[in-house]
Coordinates of C-alpha atoms in Angstrom, one line a residue:
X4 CA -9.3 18.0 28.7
X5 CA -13.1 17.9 27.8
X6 CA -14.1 15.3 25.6
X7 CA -17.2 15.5 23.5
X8 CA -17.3 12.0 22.8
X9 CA -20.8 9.8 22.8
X10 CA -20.5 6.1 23.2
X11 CA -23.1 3.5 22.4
X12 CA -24.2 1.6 24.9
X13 CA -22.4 -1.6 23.1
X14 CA -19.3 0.5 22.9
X15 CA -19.7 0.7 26.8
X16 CA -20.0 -2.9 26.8
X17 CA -16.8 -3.5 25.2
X18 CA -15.4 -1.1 27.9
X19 CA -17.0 -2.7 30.5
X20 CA -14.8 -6.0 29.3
X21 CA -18.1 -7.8 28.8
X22 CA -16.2 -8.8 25.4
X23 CA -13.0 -10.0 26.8
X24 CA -9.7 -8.2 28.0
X25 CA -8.4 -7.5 24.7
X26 CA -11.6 -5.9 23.3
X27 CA -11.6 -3.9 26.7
X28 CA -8.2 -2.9 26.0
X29 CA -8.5 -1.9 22.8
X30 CA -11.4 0.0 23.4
X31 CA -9.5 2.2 26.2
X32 CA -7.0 3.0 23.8
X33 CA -9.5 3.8 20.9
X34 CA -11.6 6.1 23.2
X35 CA -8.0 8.0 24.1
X36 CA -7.0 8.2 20.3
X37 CA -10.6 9.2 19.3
X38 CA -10.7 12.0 21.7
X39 CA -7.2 13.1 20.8
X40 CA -8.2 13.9 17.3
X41 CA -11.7 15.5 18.3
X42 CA -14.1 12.7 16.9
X43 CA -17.3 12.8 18.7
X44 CA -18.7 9.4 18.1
X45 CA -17.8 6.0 17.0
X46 CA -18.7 4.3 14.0
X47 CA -19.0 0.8 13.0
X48 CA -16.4 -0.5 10.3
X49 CA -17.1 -3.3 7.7
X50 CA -13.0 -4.3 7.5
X51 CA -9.5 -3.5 8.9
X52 CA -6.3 -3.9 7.4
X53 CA -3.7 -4.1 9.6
X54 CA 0.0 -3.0 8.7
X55 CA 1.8 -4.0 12.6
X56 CA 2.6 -7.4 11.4
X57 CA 5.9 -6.4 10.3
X58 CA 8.4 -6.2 13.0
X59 CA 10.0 -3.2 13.9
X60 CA 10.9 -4.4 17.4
X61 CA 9.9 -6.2 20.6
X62 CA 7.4 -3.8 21.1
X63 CA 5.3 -4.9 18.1
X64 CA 5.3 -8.3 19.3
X65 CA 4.9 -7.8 22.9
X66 CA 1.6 -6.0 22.0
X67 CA 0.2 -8.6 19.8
X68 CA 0.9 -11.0 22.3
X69 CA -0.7 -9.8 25.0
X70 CA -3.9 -9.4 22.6
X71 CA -3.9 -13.1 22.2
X72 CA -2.4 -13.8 25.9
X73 CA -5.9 -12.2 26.6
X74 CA -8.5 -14.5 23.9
X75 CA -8.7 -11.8 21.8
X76 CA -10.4 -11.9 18.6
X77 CA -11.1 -9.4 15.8
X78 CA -14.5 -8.3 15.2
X79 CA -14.5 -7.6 11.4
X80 CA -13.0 -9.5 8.3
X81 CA -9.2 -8.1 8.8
X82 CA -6.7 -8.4 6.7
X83 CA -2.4 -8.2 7.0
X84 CA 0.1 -6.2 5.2
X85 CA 3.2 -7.7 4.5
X86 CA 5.6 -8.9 7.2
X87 CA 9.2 -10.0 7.3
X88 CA 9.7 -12.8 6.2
X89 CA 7.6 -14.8 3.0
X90 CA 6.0 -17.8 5.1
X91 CA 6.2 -19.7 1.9
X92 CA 9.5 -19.1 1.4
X93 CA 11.3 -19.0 4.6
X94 CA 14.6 -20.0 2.4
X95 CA 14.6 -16.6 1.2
X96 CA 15.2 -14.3 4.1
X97 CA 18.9 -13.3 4.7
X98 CA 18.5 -11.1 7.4
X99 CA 19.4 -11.8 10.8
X100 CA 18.1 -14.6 12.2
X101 CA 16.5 -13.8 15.4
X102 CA 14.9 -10.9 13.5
X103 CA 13.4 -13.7 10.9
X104 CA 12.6 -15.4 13.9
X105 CA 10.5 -12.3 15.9
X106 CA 8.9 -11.6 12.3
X107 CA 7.2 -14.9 11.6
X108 CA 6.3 -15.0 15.0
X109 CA 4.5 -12.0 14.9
X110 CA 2.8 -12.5 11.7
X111 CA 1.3 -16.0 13.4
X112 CA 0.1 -14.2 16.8
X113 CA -1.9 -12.1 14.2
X114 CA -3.3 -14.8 12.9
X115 CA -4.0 -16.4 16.1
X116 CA -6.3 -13.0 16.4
X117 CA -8.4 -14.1 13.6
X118 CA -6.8 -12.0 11.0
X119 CA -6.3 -13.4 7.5
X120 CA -3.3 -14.1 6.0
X121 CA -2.9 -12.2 3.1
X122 CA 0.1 -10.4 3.8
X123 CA -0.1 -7.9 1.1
X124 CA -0.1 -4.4 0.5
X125 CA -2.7 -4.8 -2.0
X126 CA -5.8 -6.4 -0.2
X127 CA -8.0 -4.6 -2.5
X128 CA -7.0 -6.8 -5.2
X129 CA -8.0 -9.6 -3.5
X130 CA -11.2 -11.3 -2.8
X131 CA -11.4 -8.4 0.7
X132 CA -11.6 -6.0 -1.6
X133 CA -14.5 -3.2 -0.1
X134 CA -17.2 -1.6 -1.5
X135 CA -18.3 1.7 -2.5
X136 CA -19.2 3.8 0.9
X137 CA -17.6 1.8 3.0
X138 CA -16.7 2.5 6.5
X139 CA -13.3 0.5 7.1
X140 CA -10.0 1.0 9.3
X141 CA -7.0 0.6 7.1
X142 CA -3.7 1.2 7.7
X143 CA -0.7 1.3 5.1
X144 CA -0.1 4.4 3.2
X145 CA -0.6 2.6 -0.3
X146 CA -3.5 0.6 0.7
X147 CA -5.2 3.7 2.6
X148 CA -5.0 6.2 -0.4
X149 CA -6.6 3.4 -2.9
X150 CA -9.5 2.1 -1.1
X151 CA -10.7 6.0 -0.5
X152 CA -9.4 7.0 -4.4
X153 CA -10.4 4.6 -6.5
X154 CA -13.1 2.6 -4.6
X155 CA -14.6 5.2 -2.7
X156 CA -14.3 3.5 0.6
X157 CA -13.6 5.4 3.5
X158 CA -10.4 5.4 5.9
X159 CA -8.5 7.6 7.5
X160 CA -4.4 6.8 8.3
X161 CA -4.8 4.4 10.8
X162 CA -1.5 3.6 12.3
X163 CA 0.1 0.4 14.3
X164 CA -2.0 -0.5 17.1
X165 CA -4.7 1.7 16.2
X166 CA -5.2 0.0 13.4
X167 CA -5.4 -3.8 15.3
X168 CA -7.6 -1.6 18.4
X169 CA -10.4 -0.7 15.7
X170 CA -10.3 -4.8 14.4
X171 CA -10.8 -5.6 18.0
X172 CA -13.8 -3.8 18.5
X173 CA -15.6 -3.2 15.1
X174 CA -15.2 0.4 15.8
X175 CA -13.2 3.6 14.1
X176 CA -13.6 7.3 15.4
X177 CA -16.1 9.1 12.9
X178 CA -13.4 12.0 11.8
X179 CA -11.6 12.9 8.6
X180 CA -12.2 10.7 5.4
X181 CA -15.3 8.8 7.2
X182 CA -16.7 12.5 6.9
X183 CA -18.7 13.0 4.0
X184 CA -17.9 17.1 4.1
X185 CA -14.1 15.8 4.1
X186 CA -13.4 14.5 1.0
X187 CA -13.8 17.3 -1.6
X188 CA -10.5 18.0 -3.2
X189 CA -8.5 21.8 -2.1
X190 CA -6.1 21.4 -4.9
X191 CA -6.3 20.8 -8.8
X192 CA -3.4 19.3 -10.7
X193 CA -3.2 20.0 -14.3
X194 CA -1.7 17.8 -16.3
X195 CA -0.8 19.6 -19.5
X196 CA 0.7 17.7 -21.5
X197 CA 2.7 13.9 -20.7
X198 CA 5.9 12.5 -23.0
X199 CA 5.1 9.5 -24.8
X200 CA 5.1 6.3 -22.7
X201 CA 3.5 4.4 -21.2
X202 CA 0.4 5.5 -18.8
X203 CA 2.2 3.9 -15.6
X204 CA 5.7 5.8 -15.9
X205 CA 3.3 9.1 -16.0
X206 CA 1.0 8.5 -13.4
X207 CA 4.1 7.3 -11.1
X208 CA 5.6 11.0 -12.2
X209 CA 2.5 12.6 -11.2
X210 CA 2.1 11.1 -8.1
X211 CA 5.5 12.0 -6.5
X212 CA 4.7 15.6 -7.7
X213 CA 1.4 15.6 -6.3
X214 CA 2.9 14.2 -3.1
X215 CA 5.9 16.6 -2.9
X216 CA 3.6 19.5 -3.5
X217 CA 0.5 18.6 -1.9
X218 CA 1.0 16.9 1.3
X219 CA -1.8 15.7 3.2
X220 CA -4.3 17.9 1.2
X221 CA -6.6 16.1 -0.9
X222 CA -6.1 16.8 -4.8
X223 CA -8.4 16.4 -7.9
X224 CA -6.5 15.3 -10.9
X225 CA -6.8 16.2 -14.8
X226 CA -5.4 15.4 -17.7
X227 CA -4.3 12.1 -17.0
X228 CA -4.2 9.7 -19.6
X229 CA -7.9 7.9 -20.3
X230 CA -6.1 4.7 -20.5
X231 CA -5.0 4.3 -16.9
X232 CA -5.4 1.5 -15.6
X233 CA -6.4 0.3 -12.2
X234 CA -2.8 -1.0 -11.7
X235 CA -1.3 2.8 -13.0
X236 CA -3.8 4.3 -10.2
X237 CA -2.6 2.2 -7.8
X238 CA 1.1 3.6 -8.6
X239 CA 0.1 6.2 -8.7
X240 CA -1.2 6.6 -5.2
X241 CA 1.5 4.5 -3.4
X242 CA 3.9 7.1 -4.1
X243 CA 1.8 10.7 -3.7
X244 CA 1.5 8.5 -0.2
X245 CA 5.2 7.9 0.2
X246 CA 6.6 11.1 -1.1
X247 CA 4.0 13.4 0.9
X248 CA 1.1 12.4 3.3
X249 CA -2.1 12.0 0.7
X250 CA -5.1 9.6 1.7
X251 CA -7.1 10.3 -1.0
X252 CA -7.1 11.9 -4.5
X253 CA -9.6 12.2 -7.3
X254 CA -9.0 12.2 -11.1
X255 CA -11.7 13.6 -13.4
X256 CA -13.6 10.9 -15.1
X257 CA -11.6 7.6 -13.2
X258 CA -12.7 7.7 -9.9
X259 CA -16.0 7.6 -8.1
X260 CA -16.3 10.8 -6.6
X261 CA -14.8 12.5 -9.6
X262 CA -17.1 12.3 -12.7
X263 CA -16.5 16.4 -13.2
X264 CA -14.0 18.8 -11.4
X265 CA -17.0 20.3 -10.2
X266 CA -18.1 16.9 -8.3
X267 CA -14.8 16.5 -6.9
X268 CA -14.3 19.7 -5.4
X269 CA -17.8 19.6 -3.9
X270 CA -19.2 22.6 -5.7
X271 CA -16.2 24.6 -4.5
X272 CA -13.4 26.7 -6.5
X273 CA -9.9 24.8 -5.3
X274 CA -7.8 26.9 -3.2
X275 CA -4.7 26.2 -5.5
X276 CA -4.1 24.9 -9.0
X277 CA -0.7 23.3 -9.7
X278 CA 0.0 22.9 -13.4
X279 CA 2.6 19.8 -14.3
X280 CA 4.0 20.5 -18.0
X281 CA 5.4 17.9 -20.1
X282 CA 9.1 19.0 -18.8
X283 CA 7.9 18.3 -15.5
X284 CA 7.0 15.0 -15.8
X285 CA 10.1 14.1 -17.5
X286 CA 12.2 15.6 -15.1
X287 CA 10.2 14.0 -12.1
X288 CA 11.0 10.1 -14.0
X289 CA 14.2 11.2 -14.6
X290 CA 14.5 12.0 -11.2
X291 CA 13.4 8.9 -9.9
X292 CA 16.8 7.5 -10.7
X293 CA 19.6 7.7 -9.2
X294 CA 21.7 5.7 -11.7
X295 CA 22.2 6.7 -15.6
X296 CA 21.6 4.4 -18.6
X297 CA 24.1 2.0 -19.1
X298 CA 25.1 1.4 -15.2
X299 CA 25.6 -2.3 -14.2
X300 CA 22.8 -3.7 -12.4
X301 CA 23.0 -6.2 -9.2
X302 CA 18.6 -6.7 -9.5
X303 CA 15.7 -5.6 -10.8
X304 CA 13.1 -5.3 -8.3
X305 CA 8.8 -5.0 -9.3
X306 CA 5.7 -5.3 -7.6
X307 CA 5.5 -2.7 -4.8
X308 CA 2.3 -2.5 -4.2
X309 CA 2.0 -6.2 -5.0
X310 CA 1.8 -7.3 -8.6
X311 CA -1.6 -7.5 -9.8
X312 CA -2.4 -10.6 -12.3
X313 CA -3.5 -8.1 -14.9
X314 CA 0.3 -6.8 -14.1
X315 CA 1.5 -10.4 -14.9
X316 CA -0.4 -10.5 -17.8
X317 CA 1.3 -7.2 -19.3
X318 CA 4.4 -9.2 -18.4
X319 CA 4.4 -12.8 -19.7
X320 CA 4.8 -11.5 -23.7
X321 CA 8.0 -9.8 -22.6
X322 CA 9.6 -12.9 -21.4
X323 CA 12.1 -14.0 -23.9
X324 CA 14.2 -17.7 -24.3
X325 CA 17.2 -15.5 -23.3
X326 CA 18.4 -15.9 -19.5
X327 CA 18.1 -12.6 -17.3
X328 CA 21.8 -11.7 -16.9
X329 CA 20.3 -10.2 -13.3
X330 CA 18.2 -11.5 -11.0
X331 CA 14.5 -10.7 -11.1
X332 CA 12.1 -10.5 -7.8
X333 CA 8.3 -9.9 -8.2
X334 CA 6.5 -8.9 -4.7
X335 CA 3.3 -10.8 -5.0
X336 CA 0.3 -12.2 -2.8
X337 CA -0.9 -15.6 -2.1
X338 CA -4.1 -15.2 -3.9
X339 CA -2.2 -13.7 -7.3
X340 CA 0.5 -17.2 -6.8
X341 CA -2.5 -19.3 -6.8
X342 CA -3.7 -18.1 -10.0
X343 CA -0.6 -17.9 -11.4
X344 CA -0.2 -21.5 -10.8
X345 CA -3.4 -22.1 -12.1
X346 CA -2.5 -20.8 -15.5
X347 CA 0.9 -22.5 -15.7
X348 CA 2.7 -19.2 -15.5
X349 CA 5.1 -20.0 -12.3
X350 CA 7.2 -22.3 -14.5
X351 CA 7.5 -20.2 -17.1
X352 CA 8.2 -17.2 -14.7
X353 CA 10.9 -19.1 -12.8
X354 CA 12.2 -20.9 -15.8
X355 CA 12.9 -17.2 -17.1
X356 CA 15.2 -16.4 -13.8
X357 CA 12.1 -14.6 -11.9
X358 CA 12.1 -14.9 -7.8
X359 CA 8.3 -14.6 -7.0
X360 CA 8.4 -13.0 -3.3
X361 CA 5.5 -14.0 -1.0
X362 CA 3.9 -12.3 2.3
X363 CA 6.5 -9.6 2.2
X364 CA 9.0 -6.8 0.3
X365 CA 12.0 -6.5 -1.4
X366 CA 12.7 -3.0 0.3
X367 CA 11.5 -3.8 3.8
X368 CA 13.9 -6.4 4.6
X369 CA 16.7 -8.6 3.4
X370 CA 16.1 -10.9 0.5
X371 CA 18.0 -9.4 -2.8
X372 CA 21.2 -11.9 -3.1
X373 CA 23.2 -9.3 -4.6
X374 CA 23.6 -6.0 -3.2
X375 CA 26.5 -4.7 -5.1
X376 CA 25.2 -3.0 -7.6
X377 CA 21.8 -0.8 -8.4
X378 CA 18.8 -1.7 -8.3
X379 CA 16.4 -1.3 -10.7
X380 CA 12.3 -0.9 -10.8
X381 CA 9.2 0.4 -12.4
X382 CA 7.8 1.0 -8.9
X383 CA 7.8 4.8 -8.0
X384 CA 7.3 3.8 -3.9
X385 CA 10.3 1.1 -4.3
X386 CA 12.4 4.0 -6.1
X387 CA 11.5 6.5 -3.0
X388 CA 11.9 4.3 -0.1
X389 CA 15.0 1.4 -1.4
X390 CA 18.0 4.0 -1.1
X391 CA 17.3 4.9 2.4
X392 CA 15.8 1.3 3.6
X393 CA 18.1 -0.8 1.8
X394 CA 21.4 1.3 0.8
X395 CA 21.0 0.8 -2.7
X396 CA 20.8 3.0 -5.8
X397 CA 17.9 2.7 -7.9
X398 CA 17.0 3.3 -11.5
X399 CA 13.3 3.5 -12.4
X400 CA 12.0 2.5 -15.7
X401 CA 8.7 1.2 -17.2
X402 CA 8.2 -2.8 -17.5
X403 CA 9.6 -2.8 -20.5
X404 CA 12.5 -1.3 -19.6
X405 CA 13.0 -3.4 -16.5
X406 CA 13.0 -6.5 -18.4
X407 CA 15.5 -5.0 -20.9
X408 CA 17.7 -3.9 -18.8
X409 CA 17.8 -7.5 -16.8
X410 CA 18.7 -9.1 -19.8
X411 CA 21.3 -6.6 -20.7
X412 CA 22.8 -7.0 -17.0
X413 CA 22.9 -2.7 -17.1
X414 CA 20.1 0.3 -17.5
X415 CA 18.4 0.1 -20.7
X416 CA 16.0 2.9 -22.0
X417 CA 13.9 2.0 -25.1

């Protein structure tokens, strides 16, 4: 096959191994992937977030492995997704053992590369959070689709080893999102009218319609409510990435590259407009469930993406003297527990009958104590991905509802 790739003499350099083994090795791999998708140079990346540190199987850890076996050492300020286990709290993994075992392992030899560990799916709400423009290698379909939506950074879907190969060698192939001429939206989403609620529950709606319908196509949004928050955007674009393929979307007048429709669609009519009626978010949150109101629950699960502390702070006033009849987990990152215990909130969160989950999920592996029952959330991504990942049924509900319903031991709608 011909390739039309151009190397840099320093890009040579890392092929030559004049950088080590690993940066060698990485390098081969990145020239083979870059060709494969038709990029014709390299660029140079200011970050990396790196999603392999959860362990899927020896072959994750073999990998890693031989990248530290070898010195290697990542070029760029690179971040990790959640892994396995929570470092912090080893006490809370009830998974197999040698699984726990292979998981911390792996999230160390990451470390050992240099990466810093954050384990979240929400680095951009930490202090690695990038800038405007740019260029970065992230993988992890949450954190991929925010960074290019709402910061205007620019990724495409890196995936394992691809993602660590571009950290090795400060390099990404200049294709897809990095492309200016790439990110105008193809398809405009009406939102005609929303139920009353709360901004999160709609934005989570849209977002599984706009990933059901859209796929990897890049959508402009309008008509959501002007109150979204960051935190509703970021729902909003975990589960458009888990219930289709999008890496980026734009919503008129709350993103950067979206101040008109006009903007957005880079001067362009949009090849197909998809109008979402007030029935149709209501149905889509009602589908989210797959429990009705008044089922017993086991759990309520919150937090995927990680909670934010502005999400904390929407939750404190809702915590009540009255003991959860359920158990509560919140998905969180080291930087957000920090703070957290800098404002005296872990005792009162604990005191209330919240598990704070560190460096991983609840959905990814084994740490809800009670599995008998449903499960319920006001994550749209947990409700997607728990019933096949975890084997349990789900209701979906906002906050409010979720801390209801805990205390009331069943599904609550207020």
């Amino acid at each position: 096959m011909h390739s039309s790739l151009q190397l840099s003499p320093d890009d040579h350099a890392l092929l030559d191994g004049r950088h080590g083994e690993a940066a060698a090795f990485a390098m081969r791999l990145l020239v083979r992937f870059a060709e494969a998708v038709g990029a014709q140079e390299l660029v140079d990346i200011e970050a990396a977030h790196i999603d392999g540190c959860l362990y899927l199987g020896e072959v994750s850890l073999d990998f890693v492995e031989r990248m530290v076996s070898w010195g290697g050492r990542v070029r760029v300020p690179t971040t990790l997704n959640v892994g396995s286990v929570d470092l912090i709290h080893p006490e809370l993994f009830r998974g197999d053992a040698e699984l726990g075992r292979n998981g911390a392992r792996l999230m160390r030899a990451h470390e050992e590369l240099g990466c810093v560990p954050t384990f979240t799916c929400a680095p951009y709400q930490t202090i690695f959070r990038p800038r405007f423009g740019a260029q970065i290698a992230w993988a992890e379909s949450n954190a991929i689709v925010f960074a290019n939506s709402v910061l205007g950074a620019r990724t495409n879907r890196y995936g394992d080893f691809i993602d660590l190969c571009c950290a090795l060698t400060g390099r990404a192939p200049y294709y897809g999102l990095h492309v200016t001429e790439n990110r105008r939206a193809t398809v405009l989403i009406d939102v005609e009218a929303f139920p009353d609620g709360d901004a999160g529950s709609i934005c989570v709606a849209a977002g599984h319609a706009i990933g059901r319908r859209c796929g990897d196509r890049i959508p402009v949004i309008r008509g959501l409510p002007t109150e979204s928050s960051e935190d509703d955007l970021k729902a909003l674009g975990a589960v458009a990435a888990s219930a289709g393929a999008v890496a980026l979307f734009h919503a008129v007048g709350l993103t950067p590259e979206a101040p008109t429709l006009g903007v957005a669609c880079g001067g362009r009519e949009p090849q197909e407009i998809i109008r979402l009626s007030h029935d149709d978010i209501r149905e889509t949150i009602r589908n989210l469930s797959t429990v009705a109101e008044g089922t017993p629950l086991a759990a309520v699960s919150m937090g995927t993406p990680h909670f934010s502390i502005g999400e904390f702070e929407r939750l404190m006033p809702l915590l009540t003297a009255e003991k959860a009849a359920t158990d509560i987990y919140i998905n969180t990152n080291r930087e957000v527990l920090v703070e957290l215990e800098n404002r005296s909130w872990r005792t009162r969160l604990e005191a209330a009958g919240i598990t704070l989950v560190i460096d991983t999920c609840t959905y990814v592996t084994a740490i809800i104590r009670d599995m008998s029952g449903a499960v319920m959330t006001n994550s749209g991504k947990w409700a997607y991905y728990a019933p096949g990942n975890i084997g349990v049924d789900v209701a979906f509900g906002s906050l409010a509802e979720c801390m209801a319903s805990a205390r009331a031991g069943k599904v609550v709608r207020l």
